[in-house]
C-alpha positions as a Markdown table, in Angstrom:
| # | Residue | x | y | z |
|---|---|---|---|---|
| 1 | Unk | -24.3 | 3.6 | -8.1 |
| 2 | Unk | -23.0 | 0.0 | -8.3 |
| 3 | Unk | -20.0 | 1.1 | -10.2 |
| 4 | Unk | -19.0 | 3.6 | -8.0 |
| 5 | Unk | -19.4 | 1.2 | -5.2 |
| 6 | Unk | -17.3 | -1.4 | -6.9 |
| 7 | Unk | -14.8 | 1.0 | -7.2 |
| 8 | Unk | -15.0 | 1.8 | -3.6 |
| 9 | Unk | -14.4 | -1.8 | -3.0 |
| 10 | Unk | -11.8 | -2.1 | -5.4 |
| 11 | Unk | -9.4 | 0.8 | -3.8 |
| 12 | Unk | -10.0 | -0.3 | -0.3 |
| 13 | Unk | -9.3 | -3.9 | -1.3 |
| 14 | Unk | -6.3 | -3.0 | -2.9 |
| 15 | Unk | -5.2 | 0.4 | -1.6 |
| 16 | Unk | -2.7 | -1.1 | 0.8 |
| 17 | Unk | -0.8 | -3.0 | -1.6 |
| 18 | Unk | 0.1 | 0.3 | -3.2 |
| 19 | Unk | 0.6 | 1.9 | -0.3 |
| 20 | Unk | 3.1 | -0.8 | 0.7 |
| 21 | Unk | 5.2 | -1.9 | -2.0 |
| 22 | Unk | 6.9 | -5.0 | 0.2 |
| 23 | Unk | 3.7 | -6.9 | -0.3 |
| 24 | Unk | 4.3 | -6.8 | -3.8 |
| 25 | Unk | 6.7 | -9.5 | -3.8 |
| 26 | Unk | 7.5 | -12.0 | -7.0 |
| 27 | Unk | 5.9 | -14.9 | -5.1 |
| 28 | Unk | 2.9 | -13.0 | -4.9 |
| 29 | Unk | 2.4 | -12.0 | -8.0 |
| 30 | Unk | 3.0 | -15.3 | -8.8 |
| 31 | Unk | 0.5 | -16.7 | -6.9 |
| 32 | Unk | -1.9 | -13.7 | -7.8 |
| 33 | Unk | -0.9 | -15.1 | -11.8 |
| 34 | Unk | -2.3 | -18.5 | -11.5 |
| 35 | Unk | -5.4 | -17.5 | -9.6 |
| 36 | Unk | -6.2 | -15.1 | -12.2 |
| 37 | Unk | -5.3 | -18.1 | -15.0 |
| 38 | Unk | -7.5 | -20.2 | -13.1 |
| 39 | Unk | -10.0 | -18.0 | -13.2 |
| 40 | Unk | -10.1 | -17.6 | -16.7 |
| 41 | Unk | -10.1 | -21.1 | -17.4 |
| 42 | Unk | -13.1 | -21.3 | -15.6 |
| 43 | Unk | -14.2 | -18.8 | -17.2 |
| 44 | Unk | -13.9 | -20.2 | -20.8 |
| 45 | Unk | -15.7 | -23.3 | -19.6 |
| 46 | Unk | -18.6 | -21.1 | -18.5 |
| 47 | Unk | -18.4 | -22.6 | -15.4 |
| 48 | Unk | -20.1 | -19.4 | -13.2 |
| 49 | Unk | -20.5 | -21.6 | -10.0 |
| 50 | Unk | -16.9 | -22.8 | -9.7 |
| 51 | Unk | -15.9 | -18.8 | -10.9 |
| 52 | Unk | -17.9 | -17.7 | -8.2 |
| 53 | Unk | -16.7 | -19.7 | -5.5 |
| 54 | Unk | -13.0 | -19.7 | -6.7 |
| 55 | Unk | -13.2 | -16.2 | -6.8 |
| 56 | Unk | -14.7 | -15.9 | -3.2 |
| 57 | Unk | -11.8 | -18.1 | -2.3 |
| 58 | Unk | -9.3 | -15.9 | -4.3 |
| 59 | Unk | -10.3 | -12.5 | -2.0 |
| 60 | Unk | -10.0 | -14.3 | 1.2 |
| 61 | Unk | -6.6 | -15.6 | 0.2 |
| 62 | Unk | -5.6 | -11.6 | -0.6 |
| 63 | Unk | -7.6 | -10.1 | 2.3 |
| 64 | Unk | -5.5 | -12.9 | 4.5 |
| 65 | Unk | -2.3 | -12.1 | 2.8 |
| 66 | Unk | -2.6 | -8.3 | 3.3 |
| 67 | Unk | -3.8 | -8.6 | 7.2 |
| 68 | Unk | -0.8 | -11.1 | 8.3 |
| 69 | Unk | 1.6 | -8.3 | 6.4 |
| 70 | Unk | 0.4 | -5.8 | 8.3 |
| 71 | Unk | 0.1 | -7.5 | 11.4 |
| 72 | Unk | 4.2 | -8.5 | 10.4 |
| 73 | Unk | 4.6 | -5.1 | 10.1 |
| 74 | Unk | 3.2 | -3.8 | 13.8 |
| 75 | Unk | 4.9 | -6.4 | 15.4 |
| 76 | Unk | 8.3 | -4.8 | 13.7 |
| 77 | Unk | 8.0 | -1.6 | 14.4 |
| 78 | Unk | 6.6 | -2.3 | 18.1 |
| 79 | Unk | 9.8 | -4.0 | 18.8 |
């Protein structure tokens, strides 16, 4: 079902951030914060286009954070 695929998503999306509690780092939340705010603003406007694309934007931004920890990671314990 679509739930159970969204939830699918969800964990692998953010499985590794409990998995590795050094990306949890105030910065990130912080930055995690105001997109969410933004997102809400949007929201209230009923702006679904600019929600949509922000939001687009917003997993890309994770997805990149997560990968260049881990890569960060590798490269430390290789060495």
């Amino acid at each position: 079902t679509k739930i159970s695929k969204d939830l699918l998503l969800a964990t692998q999306a953010f499985g590794p951030l409990l998995a590795d509690p050094s990306l949890l780092t105030l910065g990130a939340a912080a930055t995690t914060w105001k997109g969410h705010a933004l997102l809400v603003r949007l929201l209230r406007r009923r702006d679904a286009d600019a929600a949509r694309d922000w939001m687009t934007e917003h997993i890309r931004i994770g997805r990149r954070y997560v990968l260049e920890n881990f890569k960060r990671k590798n490269r430390l314990e290789q060495s």
